[in-house]
Amino acid sequence: MANLKSRFNLRDFGANLWEGWNRQTRVTFTLVLIGLVALLPFAASWGPTSFLNTPITSFENVLVYPVGMFVLMALGLNIVVGKSGLLDLGYVAFFAIGAYTQAIMSTTLGWNTWEVLPFGIAFAMVAGVMLGLPALRLRGDYLAIITLGFGEIIRIVALNLKITKGPDGIPGIPNPPAILGLDFSLENPSHYFWLVLGMILLVIWMIRRFTIRRPGRAWEAIRQDEDVASLMGVNTLIYKLWSFVIGGAVGGAAGVLYASKTMVISPDMFKFEVSILILGCVVFGGIGNIWGVVVGASILAYLPERIRFISDARQLVFGAVLILMMNLRPDGLLPRKKREKLTKRGSL
Amino acid sequence: MSEKVLELKQVTIKFGGVTALDSVDFHVNRGEICALIGPNGAGKTTVFNVITGVYPATSGEILFKEKSILGLKKHQVTKTGLARTFQNVRLFGEMTALDNVIVATDVHKRTGLVRALFGTPLNRREERSGSERAHELLKLVGIDHRSDQLAKNLPYGDQRRLEIARALGTEPEVLLLDEPAAGFNPAEKVELADLIKKIRDTGYTILLIEHDMSLIMGISDRVVVLDFGQKIADDLPTIVQNDPRVIEAYLGVPADAS
């Protein structure tokens, strides 16, 4: 089969540029980049970038959901699918657990988002262990099917329990109280965006830390050859479990935030399609590469909103973009590093 | 002098109706190079697999430093001090040579996820020592100049050497080498023999599967011969070489004898 991968590899180009810089340049670049992204909510009202504006939903809201949330979840799923190579088709379950934790605890106990957040994360992590312990003994397709089932179980449980109010869902979830000068009222969607951005940066920091140290090496070894990894002393079950748990924690955090932003949740928000779409973001951007996943999720979340003016043809265009993209760049927009570096080099 | 570091007692493995190993009994003394030979399908690699916990034994006992290691998980066996290479090279191809070895050195580290996340002093120390140790081992096998290359891009001979370095990364007491010279030309085989002797002299015990008789006769202290899952000889190389049963196993019975 013809390989249409271009000779110019943007990923390696970026990596080379980055490696050539000293610490000061790197810090400056990172801060400028974060600053520019933080200014995104104003892009729609500024002349030269006003073409970014989305027709139906306001641009600021689109930046929070779907864009910010998708990036967050795609990064979480990438730990599972990209880092340790476990195909998880039920990732939405963790999102749902986080969202329902927020919905139930805030409406019954009256706790605010910041108080619920640790619980949302913890419950998602526990769910990760409960799913992982039996499921991670299986591999490949079998694991994928179990995770798919898990995603459906959580949704169907939410559909049938009294405490989740079944198909009606839970209304009246309060917005998060103001924190650090950010005011989370519905008139201020950009403040939500900055919050999500902060969480995304935290997750990226975490993944980068893991990647260049022991856990990242263990995951990479498991992804490449699980049997050999265990023969070289990697406790494969524990590390696979950790990747599930950490991925789940990110999903749970995203869920808590999502519930307090939308204020109403119901089981049909947590369908199988969401898992697939997030997996699509990961694959589209480039499995295993943080920047690829961020770019991929941003595009896949933003595009349908941007072309909403063509109404019914929207999904058709979206699908065409996916097919075209996967033909031209089967490894994703920004593929995994060609020379994976799993240890810090040079001076520490 | 001859302390038994690894001992197989009456080990039997059956796959359905096939008996892959039939009451195999042998031991490896500390500090020696013990060769395990036999015709194709004799069960040599199966011996490695049962020692390292890939297959469970149907019956029998495996003692490592006088403790049973039967029933331990693969990574636990490795942690007790047994490491192996593979008949067909099985490196982590998408990792650099250095990282391949560092993965193995992680076995004895105490850094978990939380320590790694916050970069505690212990974690930094361990990361540094792992990297240093990996470089040492790459030097030992003679491929330190390739440390930053992806394992899959290394020449075949270097890949085989990297496998040995990776196994040594787990700091084993007994190193199990599964046909380390497969596919080598005579000159490379001589180099490899020197390397194996060097590794033994550094303080490791080696159990070696090999087909090349001149290599085995040159470096091994003792030879164990398997045929159809049974041990048929276990002695000094020169004696094994002239053992009629061994010759029969390899060459068949002379026509006039039957």
GROMACS .gro file of N, CA and C in nm, chain B residues 111-199:
model
  267
  459THR      N    1   1.091   0.405   4.297
  459THR     CA    2   1.007   0.513   4.250
  459THR      C    3   0.875   0.460   4.196
  460GLY      N    4   0.765   0.511   4.249
  460GLY     CA    5   0.635   0.478   4.193
  460GLY      C    6   0.583   0.597   4.117
  461LEU      N    7   0.453   0.597   4.091
  461LEU     CA    8   0.397   0.707   4.013
  461LEU      C    9   0.400   0.840   4.086
  462VAL      N   10   0.371   0.837   4.215
  462VAL     CA   11   0.364   0.963   4.289
  462VAL      C   12   0.501   1.028   4.297
  463ARG      N   13   0.603   0.947   4.329
  463ARG     CA   14   0.738   1.001   4.335
  463ARG      C   15   0.782   1.054   4.199
  464ALA      N   16   0.744   0.983   4.093
  464ALA     CA   17   0.783   1.027   3.959
  464ALA      C   18   0.716   1.160   3.926
  465LEU      N   19   0.589   1.173   3.968
  465LEU     CA   20   0.515   1.295   3.936
  465LEU      C   21   0.579   1.417   3.999
  466PHE      N   22   0.619   1.404   4.124
  466PHE     CA   23   0.672   1.521   4.193
  466PHE      C   24   0.824   1.531   4.188
  467GLY      N   25   0.888   1.431   4.124
  467GLY     CA   26   1.032   1.441   4.107
  467GLY      C   27   1.106   1.451   4.239
  468THR      N   28   1.077   1.361   4.331
  468THR     CA   29   1.143   1.363   4.461
  468THR      C   30   1.293   1.334   4.445
  469PRO      N   31   1.373   1.371   4.545
  469PRO     CA   32   1.517   1.345   4.536
  469PRO      C   33   1.547   1.198   4.508
  470LEU      N   34   1.471   1.108   4.570
  470LEU     CA   35   1.493   0.965   4.547
  470LEU      C   36   1.474   0.932   4.398
  471ASN      N   37   1.365   0.986   4.342
  471ASN     CA   38   1.336   0.961   4.202
  471ASN      C   39   1.448   1.013   4.113
  472ARG      N   40   1.497   1.132   4.143
  472ARG     CA   41   1.606   1.187   4.061
  472ARG      C   42   1.731   1.102   4.071
  473ARG      N   43   1.762   1.058   4.194
  473ARG     CA   44   1.879   0.973   4.212
  473ARG      C   45   1.864   0.846   4.131
  474GLU      N   46   1.745   0.786   4.139
  474GLU     CA   47   1.724   0.659   4.070
  474GLU      C   48   1.726   0.676   3.919
  475GLU      N   49   1.671   0.787   3.871
  475GLU     CA   50   1.674   0.812   3.726
  475GLU      C   51   1.819   0.823   3.679
  476ARG      N   52   1.899   0.894   3.758
  476ARG     CA   53   2.038   0.915   3.718
  476ARG      C   54   2.115   0.783   3.724
  477SER      N   55   2.096   0.707   3.833
  477SER     CA   56   2.173   0.583   3.846
  477SER      C   57   2.131   0.484   3.739
  478GLY      N   58   2.002   0.483   3.702
  478GLY     CA   59   1.956   0.392   3.598
  478GLY      C   60   2.023   0.424   3.466
  479SER      N   61   2.031   0.552   3.435
  479SER     CA   62   2.093   0.593   3.311
  479SER      C   63   2.242   0.562   3.309
  480GLU      N   64   2.307   0.584   3.422
  480GLU     CA   65   2.451   0.554   3.430
  480GLU      C   66   2.477   0.405   3.414
  481ARG      N   67   2.396   0.327   3.485
  481ARG     CA   68   2.412   0.182   3.479
  481ARG      C   69   2.389   0.132   3.336
  482ALA      N   70   2.289   0.188   3.270
  482ALA     CA   71   2.259   0.146   3.133
  482ALA      C   72   2.377   0.175   3.040
  483HIS      N   73   2.438   0.292   3.058
  483HIS     CA   74   2.555   0.323   2.976
  483HIS      C   75   2.669   0.224   3.004
  484GLU      N   76   2.688   0.191   3.131
  484GLU     CA   77   2.792   0.094   3.166
  484GLU      C   78   2.770  -0.039   3.094
  485LEU      N   79   2.644  -0.083   3.096
  485LEU     CA   80   2.614  -0.213   3.036
  485LEU      C   81   2.629  -0.208   2.884
  486LEU      N   82   2.589  -0.095   2.825
  486LEU     CA   83   2.606  -0.083   2.680
  486LEU      C   84   2.755  -0.085   2.645
  487LYS      N   85   2.836  -0.025   2.732
  487LYS     CA   86   2.981  -0.030   2.711
  487LYS      C   87   3.030  -0.173   2.722
  488LEU      N   88   2.979  -0.244   2.822
  488LEU     CA   89   3.023  -0.382   2.845
  488LEU      C   90   2.999  -0.468   2.720
  489VAL      N   91   2.882  -0.451   2.657
  489VAL     CA   92   2.856  -0.533   2.538
  489VAL      C   93   2.908  -0.465   2.412
  490GLY      N   94   2.962  -0.345   2.427
  490GLY     CA   95   3.031  -0.281   2.315
  490GLY      C   96   2.945  -0.202   2.219
  491ILE      N   97   2.828  -0.151   2.266
  491ILE     CA   98   2.746  -0.071   2.173
  491ILE      C   99   2.705   0.063   2.233
  492ASP      N  100   2.788   0.117   2.322
  492ASP     CA  101   2.749   0.243   2.386
  492ASP      C  102   2.737   0.356   2.284
  493HIS      N  103   2.811   0.348   2.174
  493HIS     CA  104   2.801   0.455   2.073
  493HIS      C  105   2.666   0.456   2.005
  494ARG      N  106   2.585   0.354   2.025
  494ARG     CA  107   2.454   0.349   1.962
  494ARG      C  108   2.342   0.380   2.061
  495SER      N  109   2.376   0.431   2.178
  495SER     CA  110   2.276   0.441   2.285
  495SER      C  111   2.154   0.524   2.247
  496ASP      N  112   2.168   0.623   2.160
  496ASP     CA  113   2.054   0.708   2.127
  496ASP      C  114   1.976   0.664   2.005
  497GLN      N  115   2.017   0.552   1.945
  497GLN     CA  116   1.945   0.504   1.827
  497GLN      C  117   1.829   0.415   1.868
  498LEU      N  118   1.726   0.415   1.784
  498LEU     CA  119   1.614   0.325   1.811
  498LEU      C  120   1.661   0.181   1.795
  499ALA      N  121   1.611   0.096   1.884
  499ALA     CA  122   1.656  -0.043   1.882
  499ALA      C  123   1.631  -0.109   1.748
  500LYS      N  124   1.517  -0.075   1.684
  500LYS     CA  125   1.486  -0.142   1.557
  500LYS      C  126   1.581  -0.103   1.446
  501ASN      N  127   1.649   0.011   1.462
  501ASN     CA  128   1.741   0.056   1.357
  501ASN      C  129   1.884   0.005   1.376
  502LEU      N  130   1.909  -0.068   1.483
  502LEU     CA  131   2.043  -0.120   1.505
  502LEU      C  132   2.071  -0.236   1.410
  503PRO      N  133   2.200  -0.256   1.374
  503PRO     CA  134   2.233  -0.376   1.297
  503PRO      C  135   2.202  -0.500   1.380
  504TYR      N  136   2.179  -0.610   1.312
  504TYR     CA  137   2.134  -0.732   1.378
  504TYR      C  138   2.226  -0.774   1.494
  505GLY      N  139   2.354  -0.771   1.469
  505GLY     CA  140   2.448  -0.815   1.573
  505GLY      C  141   2.438  -0.728   1.698
  506ASP      N  142   2.421  -0.597   1.675
  506ASP     CA  143   2.409  -0.506   1.789
  506ASP      C  144   2.277  -0.528   1.863
  507GLN      N  145   2.173  -0.567   1.788
  507GLN     CA  146   2.046  -0.596   1.854
  507GLN      C  147   2.062  -0.713   1.951
  508ARG      N  148   2.137  -0.815   1.906
  508ARG     CA  149   2.159  -0.930   1.993
  508ARG      C  150   2.238  -0.888   2.117
  509ARG      N  151   2.335  -0.800   2.096
  509ARG     CA  152   2.414  -0.752   2.211
  509ARG      C  153   2.327  -0.669   2.304
  510LEU      N  154   2.239  -0.589   2.244
  510LEU     CA  155   2.150  -0.506   2.326
  510LEU      C  156   2.059  -0.594   2.411
  511GLU      N  157   2.014  -0.705   2.355
  511GLU     CA  158   1.932  -0.797   2.433
  511GLU      C  159   2.007  -0.845   2.558
  512ILE      N  160   2.135  -0.872   2.540
  512ILE     CA  161   2.214  -0.917   2.655
  512ILE      C  162   2.226  -0.803   2.757
  513ALA      N  163   2.254  -0.681   2.706
  513ALA     CA  164   2.266  -0.567   2.797
  513ALA      C  165   2.136  -0.544   2.872
  514ARG      N  166   2.023  -0.557   2.801
  514ARG     CA  167   1.895  -0.535   2.865
  514ARG      C  168   1.870  -0.638   2.976
  515ALA      N  169   1.903  -0.763   2.946
  515ALA     CA  170   1.885  -0.866   3.048
  515ALA      C  171   1.975  -0.837   3.168
  516LEU      N  172   2.097  -0.793   3.142
  516LEU     CA  173   2.187  -0.761   3.253
  516LEU      C  174   2.135  -0.642   3.334
  517GLY      N  175   2.057  -0.558   3.269
  517GLY     CA  176   2.001  -0.440   3.337
  517GLY      C  177   1.916  -0.477   3.458
  518THR      N  178   1.858  -0.595   3.458
  518THR     CA  179   1.776  -0.635   3.572
  518THR      C  180   1.863  -0.687   3.686
  519GLU      N  181   1.996  -0.676   3.673
  519GLU     CA  182   2.092  -0.722   3.773
  519GLU      C  183   2.068  -0.866   3.814
  520PRO      N  184   2.071  -0.957   3.715
  520PRO     CA  185   2.044  -1.097   3.748
  520PRO      C  186   2.166  -1.165   3.810
  521GLU      N  187   2.142  -1.276   3.879
  521GLU     CA  188   2.255  -1.359   3.920
  521GLU      C  189   2.279  -1.465   3.814
  522VAL      N  190   2.169  -1.511   3.755
  522VAL     CA  191   2.183  -1.608   3.647
  522VAL      C  192   2.127  -1.545   3.520
  523LEU      N  193   2.208  -1.551   3.415
  523LEU     CA  194   2.167  -1.495   3.287
  523LEU      C  195   2.134  -1.611   3.194
  524LEU      N  196   2.014  -1.608   3.138
  524LEU     CA  197   1.974  -1.715   3.047
  524LEU      C  198   1.982  -1.663   2.904
  525LEU      N  199   2.072  -1.720   2.825
  525LEU     CA  200   2.089  -1.673   2.687
  525LEU      C  201   2.031  -1.776   2.591
  526ASP      N  202   1.932  -1.733   2.513
  526ASP     CA  203   1.867  -1.825   2.419
  526ASP      C  204   1.924  -1.803   2.279
  527GLU      N  205   2.012  -1.891   2.237
  527GLU     CA  206   2.079  -1.884   2.107
  527GLU      C  207   2.132  -1.745   2.074
  528PRO      N  208   2.224  -1.695   2.154
  528PRO     CA  209   2.274  -1.559   2.131
  528PRO      C  210   2.353  -1.547   2.001
  529ALA      N  211   2.400  -1.657   1.946
  529ALA     CA  212   2.484  -1.649   1.827
  529ALA      C  213   2.407  -1.682   1.700
  530ALA      N  214   2.274  -1.698   1.710
  530ALA     CA  215   2.197  -1.734   1.591
  530ALA      C  216   2.216  -1.629   1.483
  531GLY      N  217   2.248  -1.673   1.364
  531GLY     CA  218   2.264  -1.581   1.252
  531GLY      C  219   2.397  -1.510   1.247
  532PHE      N  220   2.491  -1.547   1.334
  532PHE     CA  221   2.622  -1.481   1.334
  532PHE      C  222   2.718  -1.556   1.241
  533ASN      N  223   2.813  -1.479   1.184
  533ASN     CA  224   2.917  -1.546   1.107
  533ASN      C  225   3.029  -1.588   1.203
  534PRO      N  226   3.122  -1.671   1.157
  534PRO     CA  227   3.223  -1.726   1.249
  534PRO      C  228   3.298  -1.618   1.327
  535ALA      N  229   3.335  -1.508   1.261
  535ALA     CA  230   3.410  -1.403   1.331
  535ALA      C  231   3.326  -1.343   1.443
  536GLU      N  232   3.198  -1.319   1.414
  536GLU     CA  233   3.109  -1.262   1.515
  536GLU      C  234   3.091  -1.360   1.631
  537LYS      N  235   3.089  -1.488   1.598
  537LYS     CA  236   3.072  -1.589   1.703
  537LYS      C  237   3.189  -1.586   1.800
  538VAL      N  238   3.308  -1.567   1.746
  538VAL     CA  239   3.426  -1.560   1.832
  538VAL      C  240   3.415  -1.440   1.926
  539GLU      N  241   3.375  -1.326   1.869
  539GLU     CA  242   3.358  -1.206   1.952
  539GLU      C  243   3.255  -1.230   2.061
  540LEU      N  244   3.145  -1.295   2.022
  540LEU     CA  245   3.039  -1.320   2.119
  540LEU      C  246   3.087  -1.412   2.230
  541ALA      N  247   3.165  -1.515   2.192
  541ALA     CA  248   3.218  -1.607   2.292
  541ALA      C  249   3.303  -1.530   2.393
  542ASP      N  250   3.384  -1.437   2.342
  542ASP     CA  251   3.466  -1.355   2.432
  542ASP      C  252   3.378  -1.274   2.525
  543LEU      N  253   3.271  -1.217   2.468
  543LEU     CA  254   3.180  -1.135   2.549
  543LEU      C  255   3.116  -1.218   2.659
  544ILE      N  256   3.071  -1.339   2.624
  544ILE     CA  257   3.006  -1.424   2.723
  544ILE      C  258   3.104  -1.458   2.836
  545LYS      N  259   3.228  -1.487   2.795
  545LYS     CA  260   3.327  -1.518   2.899
  545LYS      C  261   3.352  -1.396   2.988
  546LYS      N  262   3.355  -1.279   2.923
  546LYS     CA  263   3.378  -1.155   2.998
  546LYS      C  264   3.264  -1.133   3.099
  547ILE      N  265   3.143  -1.157   3.053
  547ILE     CA  266   3.028  -1.138   3.142
  547ILE      C  267   3.036  -1.234   3.260
   0.00000   0.00000   0.00000
